[in-house]
XYZ file of C-alpha atoms in Angstrom:
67
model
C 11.307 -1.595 1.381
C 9.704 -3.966 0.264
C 11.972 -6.851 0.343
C 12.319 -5.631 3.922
C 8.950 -6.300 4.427
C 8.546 -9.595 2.753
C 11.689 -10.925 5.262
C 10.019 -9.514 8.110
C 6.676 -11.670 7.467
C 8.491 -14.891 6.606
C 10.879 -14.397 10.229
C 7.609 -13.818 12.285
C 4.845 -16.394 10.979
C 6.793 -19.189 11.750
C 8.174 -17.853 14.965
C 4.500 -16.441 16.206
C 2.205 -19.399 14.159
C -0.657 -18.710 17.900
C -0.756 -14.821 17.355
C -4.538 -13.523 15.864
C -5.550 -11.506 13.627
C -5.431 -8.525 15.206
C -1.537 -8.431 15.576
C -1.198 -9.434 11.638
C -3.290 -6.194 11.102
C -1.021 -4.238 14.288
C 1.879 -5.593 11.558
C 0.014 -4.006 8.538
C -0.600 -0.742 10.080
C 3.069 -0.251 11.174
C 4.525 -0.905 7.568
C 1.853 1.274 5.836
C 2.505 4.117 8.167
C 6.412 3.805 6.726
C 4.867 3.423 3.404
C 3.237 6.242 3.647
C 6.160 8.121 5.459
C 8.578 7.830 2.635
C 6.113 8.255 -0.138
C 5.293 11.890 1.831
C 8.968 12.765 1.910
C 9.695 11.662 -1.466
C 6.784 13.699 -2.444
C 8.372 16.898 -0.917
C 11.035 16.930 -2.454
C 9.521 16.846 -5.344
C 7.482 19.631 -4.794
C 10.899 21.625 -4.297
C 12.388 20.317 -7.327
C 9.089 21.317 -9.092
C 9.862 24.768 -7.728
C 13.654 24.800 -8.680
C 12.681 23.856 -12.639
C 9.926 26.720 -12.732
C 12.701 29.176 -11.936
C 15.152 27.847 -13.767
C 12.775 27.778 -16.970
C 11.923 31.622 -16.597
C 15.365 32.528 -15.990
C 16.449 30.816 -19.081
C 13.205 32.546 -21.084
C 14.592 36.374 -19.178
C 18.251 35.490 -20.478
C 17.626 34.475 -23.967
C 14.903 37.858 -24.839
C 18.020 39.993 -23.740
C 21.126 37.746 -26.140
């Protein structure tokens, strides 16, 4: 991503060197709202996976009382 972003800086400043500061902060707002987008899905599926190793943990614990 953030290679992505660092290419997508050096294409437009010297293609757009008249444009004010108000589209360079239009720019920033559009790659923190992906920033933010991935981190939040990443973050999901964490939660899941947080989920899947509580079970996991007490079915171990239920397995080896009964062995």
């Amino acid at each position: 991503m953030a290679l992505r972003k660092r290419l997508f800086y050096d294409a437009k400043q010297p293609l757009l060197p008249c444009k004010t500061y108000a589209f360079g902060m239009q720019n920033d707002r559009f790659c923190n709202v992906l920033i933010v987008r991935r981190l939040c899905d990443s973050l999901s599926s964490e939660k899941y996976l947080q989920h899947f190793d509580v079970l996991s943990v007490y079915q171990e614990h239920k397995y080896s009382k009964t062995i």
